[in-house]
Coordinates of C-alpha atoms in Angstrom, one line a residue:
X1 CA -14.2 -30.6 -9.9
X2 CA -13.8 -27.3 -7.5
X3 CA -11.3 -25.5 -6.9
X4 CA -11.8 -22.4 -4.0
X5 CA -9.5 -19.8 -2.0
X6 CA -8.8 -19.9 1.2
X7 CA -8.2 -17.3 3.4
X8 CA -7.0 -18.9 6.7
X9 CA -6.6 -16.2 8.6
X10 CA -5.3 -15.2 12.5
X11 CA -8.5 -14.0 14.0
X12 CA -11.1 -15.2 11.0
X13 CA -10.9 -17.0 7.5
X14 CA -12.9 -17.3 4.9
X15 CA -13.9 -19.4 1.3
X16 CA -14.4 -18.1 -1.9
X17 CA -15.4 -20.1 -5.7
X18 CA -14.7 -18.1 -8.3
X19 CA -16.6 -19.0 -11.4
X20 CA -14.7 -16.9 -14.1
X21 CA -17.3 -14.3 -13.4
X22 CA -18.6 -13.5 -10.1
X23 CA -17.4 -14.8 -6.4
X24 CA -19.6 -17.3 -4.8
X25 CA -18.9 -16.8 -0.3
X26 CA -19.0 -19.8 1.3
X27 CA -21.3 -19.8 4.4
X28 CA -19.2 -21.6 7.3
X29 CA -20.7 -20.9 10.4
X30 CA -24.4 -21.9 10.8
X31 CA -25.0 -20.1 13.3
X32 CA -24.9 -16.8 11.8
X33 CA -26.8 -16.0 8.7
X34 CA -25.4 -15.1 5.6
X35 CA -22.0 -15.5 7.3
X36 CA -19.1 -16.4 4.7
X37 CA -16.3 -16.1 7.7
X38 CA -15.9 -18.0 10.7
X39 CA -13.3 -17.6 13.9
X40 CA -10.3 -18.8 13.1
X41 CA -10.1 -20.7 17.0
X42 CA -10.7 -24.2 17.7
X43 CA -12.4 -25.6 20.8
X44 CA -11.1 -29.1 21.6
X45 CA -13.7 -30.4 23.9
X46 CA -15.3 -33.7 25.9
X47 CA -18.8 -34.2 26.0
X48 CA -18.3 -36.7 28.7
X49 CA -15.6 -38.3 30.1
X50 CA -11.5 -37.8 29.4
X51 CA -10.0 -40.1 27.3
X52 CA -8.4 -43.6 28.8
X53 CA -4.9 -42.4 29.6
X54 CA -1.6 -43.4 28.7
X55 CA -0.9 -46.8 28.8
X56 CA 2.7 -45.8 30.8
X57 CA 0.8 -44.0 33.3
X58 CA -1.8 -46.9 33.9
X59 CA 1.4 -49.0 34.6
X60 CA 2.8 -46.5 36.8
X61 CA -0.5 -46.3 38.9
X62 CA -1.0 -50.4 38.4
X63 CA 2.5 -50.8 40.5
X64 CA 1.5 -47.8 42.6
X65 CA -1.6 -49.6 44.2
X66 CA 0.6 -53.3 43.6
X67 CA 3.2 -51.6 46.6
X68 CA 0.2 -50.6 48.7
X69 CA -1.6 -53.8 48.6
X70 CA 2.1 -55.6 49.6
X71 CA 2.4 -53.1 52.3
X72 CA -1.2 -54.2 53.6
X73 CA -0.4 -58.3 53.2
X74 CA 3.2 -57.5 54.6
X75 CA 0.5 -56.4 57.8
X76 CA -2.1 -59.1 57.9
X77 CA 1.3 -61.3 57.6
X78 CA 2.3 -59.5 60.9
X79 CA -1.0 -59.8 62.7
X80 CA -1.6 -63.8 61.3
X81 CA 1.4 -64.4 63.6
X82 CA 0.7 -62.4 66.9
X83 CA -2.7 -64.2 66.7
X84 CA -3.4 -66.4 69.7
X85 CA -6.9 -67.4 68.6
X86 CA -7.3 -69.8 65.6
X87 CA -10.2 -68.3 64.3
X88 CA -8.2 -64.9 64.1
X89 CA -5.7 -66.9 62.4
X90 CA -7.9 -67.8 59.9
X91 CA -9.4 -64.5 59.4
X92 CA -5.9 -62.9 58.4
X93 CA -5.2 -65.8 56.1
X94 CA -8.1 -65.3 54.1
X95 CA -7.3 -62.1 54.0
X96 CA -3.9 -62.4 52.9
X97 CA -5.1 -64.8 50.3
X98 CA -7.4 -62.3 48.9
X99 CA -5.1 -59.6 48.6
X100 CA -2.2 -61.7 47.2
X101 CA -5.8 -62.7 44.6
X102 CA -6.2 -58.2 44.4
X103 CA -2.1 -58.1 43.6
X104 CA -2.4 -60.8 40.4
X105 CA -5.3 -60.0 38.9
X106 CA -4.4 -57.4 36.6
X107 CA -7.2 -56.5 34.5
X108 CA -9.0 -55.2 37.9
X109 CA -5.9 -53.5 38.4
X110 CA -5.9 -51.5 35.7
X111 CA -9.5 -51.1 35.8
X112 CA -9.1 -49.5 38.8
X113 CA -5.9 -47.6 37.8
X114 CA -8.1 -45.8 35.1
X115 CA -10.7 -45.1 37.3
X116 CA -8.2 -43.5 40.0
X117 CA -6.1 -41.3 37.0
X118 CA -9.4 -40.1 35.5
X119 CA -10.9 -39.2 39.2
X120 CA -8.3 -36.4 39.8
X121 CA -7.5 -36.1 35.8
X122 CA -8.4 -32.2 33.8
X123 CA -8.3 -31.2 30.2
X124 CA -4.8 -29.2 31.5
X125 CA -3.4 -33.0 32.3
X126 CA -3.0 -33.8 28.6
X127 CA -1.1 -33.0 25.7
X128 CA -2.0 -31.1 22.5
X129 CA -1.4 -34.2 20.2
X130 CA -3.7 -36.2 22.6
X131 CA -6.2 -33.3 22.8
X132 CA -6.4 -33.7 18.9
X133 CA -6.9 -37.3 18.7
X134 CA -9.2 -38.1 20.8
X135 CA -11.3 -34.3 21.6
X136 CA -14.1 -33.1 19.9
X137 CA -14.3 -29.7 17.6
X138 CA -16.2 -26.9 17.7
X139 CA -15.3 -24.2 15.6
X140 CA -16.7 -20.4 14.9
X141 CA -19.2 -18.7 17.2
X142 CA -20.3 -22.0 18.5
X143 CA -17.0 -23.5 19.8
X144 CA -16.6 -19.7 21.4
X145 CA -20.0 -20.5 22.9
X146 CA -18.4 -23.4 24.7
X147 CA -15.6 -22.1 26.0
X148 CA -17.5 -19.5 27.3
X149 CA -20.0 -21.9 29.1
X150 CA -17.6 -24.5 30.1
X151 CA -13.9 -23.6 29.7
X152 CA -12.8 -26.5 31.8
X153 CA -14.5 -29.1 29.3
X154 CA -11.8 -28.3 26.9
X155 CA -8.7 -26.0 25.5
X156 CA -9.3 -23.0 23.3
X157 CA -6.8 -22.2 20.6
X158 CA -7.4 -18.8 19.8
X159 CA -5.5 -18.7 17.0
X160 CA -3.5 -21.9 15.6
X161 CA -2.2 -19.9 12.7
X162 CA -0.2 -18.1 14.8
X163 CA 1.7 -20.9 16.0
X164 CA 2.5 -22.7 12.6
X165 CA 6.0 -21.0 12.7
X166 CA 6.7 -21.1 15.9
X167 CA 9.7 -23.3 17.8
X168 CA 6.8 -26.6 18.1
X169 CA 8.3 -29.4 20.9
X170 CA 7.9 -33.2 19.8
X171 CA 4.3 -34.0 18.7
X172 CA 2.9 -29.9 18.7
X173 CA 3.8 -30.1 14.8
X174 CA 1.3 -33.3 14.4
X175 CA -0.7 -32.1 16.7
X176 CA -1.3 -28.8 14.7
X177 CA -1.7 -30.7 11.5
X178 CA -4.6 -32.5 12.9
X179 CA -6.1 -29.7 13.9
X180 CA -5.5 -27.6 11.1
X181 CA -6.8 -30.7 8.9
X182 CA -10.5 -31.2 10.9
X183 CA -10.8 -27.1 9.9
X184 CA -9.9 -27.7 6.0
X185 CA -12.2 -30.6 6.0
X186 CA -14.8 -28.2 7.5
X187 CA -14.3 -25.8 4.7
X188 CA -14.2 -28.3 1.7
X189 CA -17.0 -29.9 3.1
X190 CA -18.8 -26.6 3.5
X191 CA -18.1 -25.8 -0.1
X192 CA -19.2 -29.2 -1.5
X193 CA -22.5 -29.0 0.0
X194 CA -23.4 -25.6 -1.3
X195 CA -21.5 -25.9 -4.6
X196 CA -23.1 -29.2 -5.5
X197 CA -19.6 -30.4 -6.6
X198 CA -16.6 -32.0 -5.5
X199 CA -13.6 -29.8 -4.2
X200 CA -10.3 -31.2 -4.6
X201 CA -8.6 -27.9 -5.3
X202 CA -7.6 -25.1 -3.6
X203 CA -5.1 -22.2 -3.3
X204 CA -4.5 -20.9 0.7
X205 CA -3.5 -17.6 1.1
X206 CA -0.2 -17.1 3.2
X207 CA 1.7 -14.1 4.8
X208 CA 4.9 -12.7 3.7
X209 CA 6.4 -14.0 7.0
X210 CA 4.2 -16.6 9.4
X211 CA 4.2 -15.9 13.3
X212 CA 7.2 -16.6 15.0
X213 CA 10.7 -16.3 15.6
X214 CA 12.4 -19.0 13.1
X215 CA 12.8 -16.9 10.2
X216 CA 13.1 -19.5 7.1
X217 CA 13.0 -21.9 8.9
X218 CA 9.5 -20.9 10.2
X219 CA 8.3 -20.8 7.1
X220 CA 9.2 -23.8 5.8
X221 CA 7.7 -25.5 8.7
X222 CA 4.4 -23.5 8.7
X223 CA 3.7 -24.3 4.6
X224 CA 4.9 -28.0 5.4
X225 CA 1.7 -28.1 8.3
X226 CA -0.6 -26.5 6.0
X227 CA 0.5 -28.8 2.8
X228 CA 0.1 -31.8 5.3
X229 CA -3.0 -30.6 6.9
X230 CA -4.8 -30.0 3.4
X231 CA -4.1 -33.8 1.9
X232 CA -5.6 -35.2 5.4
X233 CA -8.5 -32.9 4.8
X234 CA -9.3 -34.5 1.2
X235 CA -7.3 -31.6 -0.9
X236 CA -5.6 -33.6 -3.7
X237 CA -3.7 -30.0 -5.5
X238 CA -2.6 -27.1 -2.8
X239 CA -0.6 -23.9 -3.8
X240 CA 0.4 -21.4 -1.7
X241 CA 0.1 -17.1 -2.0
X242 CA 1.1 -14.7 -0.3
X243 CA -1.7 -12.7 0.7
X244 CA -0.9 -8.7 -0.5
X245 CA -0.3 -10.6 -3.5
X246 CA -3.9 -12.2 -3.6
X247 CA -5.4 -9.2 -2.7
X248 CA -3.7 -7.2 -5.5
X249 CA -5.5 -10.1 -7.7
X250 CA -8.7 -8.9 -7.0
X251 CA -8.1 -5.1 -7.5
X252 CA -6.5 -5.6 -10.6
X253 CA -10.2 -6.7 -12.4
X254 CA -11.3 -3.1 -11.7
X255 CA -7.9 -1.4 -13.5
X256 CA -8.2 0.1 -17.0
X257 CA -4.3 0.2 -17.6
X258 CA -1.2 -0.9 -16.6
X259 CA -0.6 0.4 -12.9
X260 CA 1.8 -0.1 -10.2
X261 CA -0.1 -0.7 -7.0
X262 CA 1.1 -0.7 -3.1
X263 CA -0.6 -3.3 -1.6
X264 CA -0.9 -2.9 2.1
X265 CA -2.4 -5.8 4.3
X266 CA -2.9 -5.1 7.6
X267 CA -4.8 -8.6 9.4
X268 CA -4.8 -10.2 12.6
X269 CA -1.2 -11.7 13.3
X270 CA 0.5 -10.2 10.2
X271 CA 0.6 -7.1 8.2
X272 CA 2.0 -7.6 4.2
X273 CA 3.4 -5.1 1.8
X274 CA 3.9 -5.4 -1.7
X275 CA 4.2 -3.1 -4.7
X276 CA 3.0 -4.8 -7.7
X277 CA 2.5 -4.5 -11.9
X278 CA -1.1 -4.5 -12.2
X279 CA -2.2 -5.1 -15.9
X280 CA -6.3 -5.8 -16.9
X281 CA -4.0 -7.5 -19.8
X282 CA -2.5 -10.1 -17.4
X283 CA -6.0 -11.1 -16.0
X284 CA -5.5 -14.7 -17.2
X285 CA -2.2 -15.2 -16.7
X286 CA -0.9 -17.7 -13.6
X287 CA 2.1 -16.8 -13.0
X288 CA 3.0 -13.5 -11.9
X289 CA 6.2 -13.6 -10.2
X290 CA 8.0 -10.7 -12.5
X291 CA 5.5 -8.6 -11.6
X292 CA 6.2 -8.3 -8.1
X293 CA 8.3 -5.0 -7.4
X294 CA 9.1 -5.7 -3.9
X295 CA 7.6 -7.6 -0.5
X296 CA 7.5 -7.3 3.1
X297 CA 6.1 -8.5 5.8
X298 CA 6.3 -8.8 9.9
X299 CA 4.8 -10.2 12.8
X300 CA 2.8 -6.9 13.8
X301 CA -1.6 -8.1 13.3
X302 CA -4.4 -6.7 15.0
X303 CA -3.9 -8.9 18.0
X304 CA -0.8 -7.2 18.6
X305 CA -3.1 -3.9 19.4
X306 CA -5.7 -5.9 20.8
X307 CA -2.9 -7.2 23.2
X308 CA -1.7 -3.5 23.9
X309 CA -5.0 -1.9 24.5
X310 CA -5.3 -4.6 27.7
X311 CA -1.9 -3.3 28.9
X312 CA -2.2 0.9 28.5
X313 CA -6.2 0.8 29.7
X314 CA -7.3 -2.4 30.8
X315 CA -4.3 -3.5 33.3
X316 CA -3.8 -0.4 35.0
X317 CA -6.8 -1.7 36.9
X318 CA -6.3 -4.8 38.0
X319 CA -3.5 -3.5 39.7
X320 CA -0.8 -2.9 37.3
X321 CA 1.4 -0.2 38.3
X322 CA 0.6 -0.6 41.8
X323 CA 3.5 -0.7 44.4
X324 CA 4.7 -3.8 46.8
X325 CA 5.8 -2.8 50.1
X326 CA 9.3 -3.0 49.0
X327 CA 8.5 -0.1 46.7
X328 CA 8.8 -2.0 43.9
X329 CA 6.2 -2.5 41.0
X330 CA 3.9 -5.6 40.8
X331 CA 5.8 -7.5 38.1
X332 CA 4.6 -6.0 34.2
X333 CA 5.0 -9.9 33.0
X334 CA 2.1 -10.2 35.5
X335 CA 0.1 -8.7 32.5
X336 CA 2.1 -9.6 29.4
X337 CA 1.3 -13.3 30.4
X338 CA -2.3 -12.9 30.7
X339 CA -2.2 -11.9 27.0
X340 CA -0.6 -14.7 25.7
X341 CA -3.2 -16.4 24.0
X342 CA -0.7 -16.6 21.0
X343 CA 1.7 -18.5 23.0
X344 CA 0.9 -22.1 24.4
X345 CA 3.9 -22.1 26.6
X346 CA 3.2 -18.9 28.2
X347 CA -0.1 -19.5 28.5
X348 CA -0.1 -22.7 30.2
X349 CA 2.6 -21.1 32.9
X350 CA 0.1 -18.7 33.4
X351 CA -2.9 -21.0 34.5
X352 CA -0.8 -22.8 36.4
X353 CA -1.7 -24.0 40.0
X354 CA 2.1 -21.6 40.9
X355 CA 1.3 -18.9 39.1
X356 CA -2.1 -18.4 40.8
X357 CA -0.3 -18.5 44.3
X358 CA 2.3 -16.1 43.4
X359 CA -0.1 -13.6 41.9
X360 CA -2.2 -14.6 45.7
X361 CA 1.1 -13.9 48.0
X362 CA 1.8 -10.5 46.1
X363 CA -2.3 -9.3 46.7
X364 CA -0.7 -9.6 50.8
X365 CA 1.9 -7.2 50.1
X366 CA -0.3 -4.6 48.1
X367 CA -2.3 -1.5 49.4
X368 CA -5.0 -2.1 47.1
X369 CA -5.5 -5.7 46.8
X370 CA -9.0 -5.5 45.4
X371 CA -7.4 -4.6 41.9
X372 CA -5.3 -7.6 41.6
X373 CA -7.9 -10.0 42.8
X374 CA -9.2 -9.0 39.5
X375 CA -5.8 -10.6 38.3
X376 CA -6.4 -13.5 40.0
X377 CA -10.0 -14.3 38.6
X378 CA -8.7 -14.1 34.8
X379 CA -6.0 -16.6 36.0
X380 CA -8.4 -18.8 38.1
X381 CA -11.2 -19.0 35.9
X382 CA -8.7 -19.1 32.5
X383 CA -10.6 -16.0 30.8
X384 CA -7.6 -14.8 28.4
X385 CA -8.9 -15.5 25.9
X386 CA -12.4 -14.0 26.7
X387 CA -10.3 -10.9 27.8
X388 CA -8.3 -10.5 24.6
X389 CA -11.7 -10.9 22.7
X390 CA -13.4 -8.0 24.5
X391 CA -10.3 -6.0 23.9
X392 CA -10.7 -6.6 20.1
X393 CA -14.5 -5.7 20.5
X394 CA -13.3 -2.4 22.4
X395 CA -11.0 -1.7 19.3
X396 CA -13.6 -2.1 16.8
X397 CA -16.4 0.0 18.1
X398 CA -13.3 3.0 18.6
X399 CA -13.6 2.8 15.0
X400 CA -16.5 5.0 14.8
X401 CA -17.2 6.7 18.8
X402 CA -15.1 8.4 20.8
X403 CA -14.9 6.9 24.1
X404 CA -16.7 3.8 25.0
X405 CA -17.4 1.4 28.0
X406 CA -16.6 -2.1 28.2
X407 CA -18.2 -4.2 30.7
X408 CA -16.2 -7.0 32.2
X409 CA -18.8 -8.5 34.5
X410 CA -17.5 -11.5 33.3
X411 CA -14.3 -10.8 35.7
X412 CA -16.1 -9.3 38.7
X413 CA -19.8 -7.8 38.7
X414 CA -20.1 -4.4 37.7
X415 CA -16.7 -4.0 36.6
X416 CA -16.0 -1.9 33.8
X417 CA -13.5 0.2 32.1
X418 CA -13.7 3.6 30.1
X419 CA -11.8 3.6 27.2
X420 CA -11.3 6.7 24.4
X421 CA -10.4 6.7 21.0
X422 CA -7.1 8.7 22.3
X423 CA -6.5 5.4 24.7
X424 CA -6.1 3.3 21.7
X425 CA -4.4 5.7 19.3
X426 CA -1.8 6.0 22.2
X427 CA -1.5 2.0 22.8
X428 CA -1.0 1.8 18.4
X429 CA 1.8 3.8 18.5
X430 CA 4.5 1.2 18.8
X431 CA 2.9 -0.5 17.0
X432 CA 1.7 1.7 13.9
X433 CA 5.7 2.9 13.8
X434 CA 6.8 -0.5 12.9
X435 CA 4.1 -0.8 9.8
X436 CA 4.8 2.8 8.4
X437 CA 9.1 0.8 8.5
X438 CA 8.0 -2.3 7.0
X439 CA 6.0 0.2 4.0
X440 CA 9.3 2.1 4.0
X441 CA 11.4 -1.0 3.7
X442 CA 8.7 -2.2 0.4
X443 CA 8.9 1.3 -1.0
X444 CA 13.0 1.4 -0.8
X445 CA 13.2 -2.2 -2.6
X446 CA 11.4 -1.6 -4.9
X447 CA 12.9 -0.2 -8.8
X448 CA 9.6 1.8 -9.5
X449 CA 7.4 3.8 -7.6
X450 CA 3.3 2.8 -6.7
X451 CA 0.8 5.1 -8.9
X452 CA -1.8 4.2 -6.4
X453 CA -2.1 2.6 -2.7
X454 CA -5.0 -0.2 -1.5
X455 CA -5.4 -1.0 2.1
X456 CA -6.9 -4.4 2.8
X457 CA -7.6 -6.5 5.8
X458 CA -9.4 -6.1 9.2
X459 CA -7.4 -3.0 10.7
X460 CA -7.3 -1.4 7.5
X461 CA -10.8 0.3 8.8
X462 CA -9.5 1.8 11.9
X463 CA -9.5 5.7 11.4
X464 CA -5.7 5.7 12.8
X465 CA -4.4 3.6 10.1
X466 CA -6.1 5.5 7.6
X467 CA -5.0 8.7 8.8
X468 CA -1.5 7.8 9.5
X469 CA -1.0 5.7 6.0
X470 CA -3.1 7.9 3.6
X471 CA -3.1 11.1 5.1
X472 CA 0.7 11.3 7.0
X473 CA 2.9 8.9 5.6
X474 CA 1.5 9.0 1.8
X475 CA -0.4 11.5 1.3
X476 CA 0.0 11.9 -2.5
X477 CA -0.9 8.3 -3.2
X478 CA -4.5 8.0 -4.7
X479 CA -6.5 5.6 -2.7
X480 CA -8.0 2.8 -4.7
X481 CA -11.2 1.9 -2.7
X482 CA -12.1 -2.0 -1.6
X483 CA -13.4 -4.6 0.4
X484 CA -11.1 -4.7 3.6
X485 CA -12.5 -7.9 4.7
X486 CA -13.3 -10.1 0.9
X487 CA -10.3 -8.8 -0.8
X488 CA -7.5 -11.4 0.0
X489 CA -10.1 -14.6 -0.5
X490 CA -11.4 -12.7 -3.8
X491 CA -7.9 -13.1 -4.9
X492 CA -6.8 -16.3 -4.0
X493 CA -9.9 -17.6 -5.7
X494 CA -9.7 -15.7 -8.6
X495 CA -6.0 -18.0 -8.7
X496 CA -7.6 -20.7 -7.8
X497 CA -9.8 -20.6 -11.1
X498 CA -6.8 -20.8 -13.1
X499 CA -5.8 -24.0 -11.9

């Protein structure tokens, strides 16, 4: 028996066996080699046709066709008595007899009920719980691949962890718990195959404070869809740690002494502080509560900037900022919407049939309607997600050039925007400001000051963070160097082996 780490993360996770002595990566998507992480995001997809729908909406459109044929024998009824010729008599009353035959036979009924729903039926026509049970999954680069190709086949969730807090209507929680379960199962699979062993174990990293605006509550309910989630996938043990706290794990194999250590995690939905007693002494030890000086944690990931770029440098032209002939501003929520691939409900208002004609009727009131016809593409053609995906991409090669251009050809031929590492320090701003508080807040709870500072996760290795955490806001901490990306799932596996 196995036990791994898993870092199920906002934008990617990741599996790790620890072995007591070195870290083993689990390879999860095939399609790239060596890779040991994989998109978080989920295609849900048909190969062929949509499932049979609801059985209340076959009965619906069963009656539906019942009062058309009674309206068409309440007719021949009509016509059977105005006839003057026999023969025309007899004509209607076969008639009549066949459709009263078409009203009572109720298997063809419903046959051709289903056939009618499915005719003008799209993936956007059912729920997430039915999506779940009865879609296909494609996960990593090539469930990316398919929503590229064929975004109407199916429903991209860009990121289900982010919604694991959030305020979930009746059947979203199961329907999350089935997703989140077919991706577990991928991993323990994955990690039975190459480990050669069974894996009933594991310990899945968490953030101080999931996605969402529930407070404790949200929490609760986010650890209750992962602990549900993991047992359908085959887990039979699951513990939970916060993932500053993991990565902290990790670091503290390379310490010499006892060391107090700020632990900042900056990742895709989340960003996690904690100061922590490090101790090479304490290596073996599994629980390590007491030696946690202080933890905080927000809503404020990469995404957020990724969402932000799109708004200072990408909006501005397809047409935000542009006036209506009332002098008024095209509406900013316009924009805020499009971004939304972290919010279902916002989202799906977005692609709505409505929405499109709204954002239409406003390009007639506009100077420059060309802009916002970009707009209306992104809406049309659903490309959010693709959108918020090339702003990430945009973010990522800022990391080490100046100014770059990013085609969007996928919006309109030769578009393209020019974007400079000035664009997106401006856009982090906000953003950065409400990091550097939630460090402040860590700092201030905590009864002893950190000797030395790690930064972890996927923005971690953006030259603005590094300049405003280690150079600006604490300059006199030494920096212990690490893997931005490995740290976190080092960690939790490193638990993991103690279990």
């Amino acid at each position: 028996m196995a036990a791994i780490g898993i870092d199920y993360g906002t934008s990617n996770s990741e599996v790790v066996y620890f072995d007591g002595q070195k870290h083993h990566y689990i390879r999860l998507d095939p399609s790239l080699e060596n890779s040991n992480k994989i998109r978080s995001s989920v295609f849900i997809y048909y190969k062929d046709e949509l499932p049979t729908p609801p059985a209340s909406a076959i009965e619906a459109k069963v009656s539906q066709i019942q009062r058309a044929i009674t309206d068409q024998i309440d007719k021949a009824k009509q016509h059977y008595y105005e006839a003057q010729d026999p023969r025309e008599q007899q004509s209607y009353g076969d008639k009549i007899d066949e459709l009263r035959a078409e009203f009572h036979n109720r298997p063809a009924l419903q046959r051709k009920a289903i056939q009618l729903l499915l005719k003008n039926m799209t993936v956007d026509d059912l729920s997430l719980l039915q999506l779940v049970e009865s879609g296909d999954f494609a996960f990593g680069e090539e469930g990316f691949r398919r929503y590229l190709k064929s975004p109407d086949k199916g429903r991209l969730i860009y990121s289900p962890k982010n919604f694991l807090g959030a305020n979930l209507v009746s059947g979203q929680q199961q329907a999350f718990v089935g997703m989140i379960a077919k991706q577990l199962a991928f991993f323990r699979e994955s990690a039975e195959k190459q480990l050669q062993q069974t894996v009933d174990t594991a310990v899945i990293g968490r953030p101080v404070r999931f996605h969402g605006t529930r407070g404790e509550d949200g929490n609760s309910q986010a650890i209750d869809i992962m602990r549900e989630a993991a047992k359908t996938a085959g887990f039979t043990h699951v513990e939970f740690l916060e993932e500053p706290i993991a990565a902290a794990y990790k670091i503290e194999r390379e310490l010499d002494k006892e060391t107090n250590v700020l632990v900042v995690d900056i990742g895709g939905g989340t960003s996690d502080i904690c100061c922590i007693t490090l101790s090479p002494e304490k290596l073996t030890n599994l629980h390590r509560q007491q030696d946690v000086l202080s933890v905080t944690g927000a809503r404020l990931g990469g995404m957020e900037c990724d969402k932000n770029l799109i708004i200072k440098s990408i909006a501005p032209t397809m047409g935000s900022g542009l006036k209506m002939q009332s002098g008024l501003p095209i509406p900013p929520i316009y924009y805020t919407d499009m971004c939304a691939v972290d919010d279902i409900p916002k989202l799906n208002r977005f692609f709505s049939d409505d929405y499109g004609l709204d954002i239409a009727q406003t390009m007639s009131i506009v100077k420059e309607p060309a802009q916002l016809g970009r707009l209306l593409t992104v809406q049309e053609e659903k490309l959010s997600a693709r959108l918020v995906n090339s702003s990430r991409l945009a973010k990522e090669m800022l990391s080490s050039k100046q100014q770059i251009t990013l085609p969007l050809s996928y919006v309109e031929p030769d578009y393209q925007v020019d974007i400079s590492l000035a664009d997106l320090d401006r856009s982090m701003q906000p953003w950065l400001d409400k990091v550097k508080r939630l460090v402040s807040d860590c700092l201030k709870n905590s009864e002893q000051a950190p000797e030395m500072l790690f930064i972890t996760g996927g923005m971690s290795l953006s030259p603005i963070v590094k300049k405003q955490l280690q150079e600006i806001m604490l300059p006199d901490l030494p920096v212990i160097e690490g893997d931005a990306f490995n740290s976190v799932c080092e960690g939790l596996a490193i638990q993991a082996s103690k279990l």
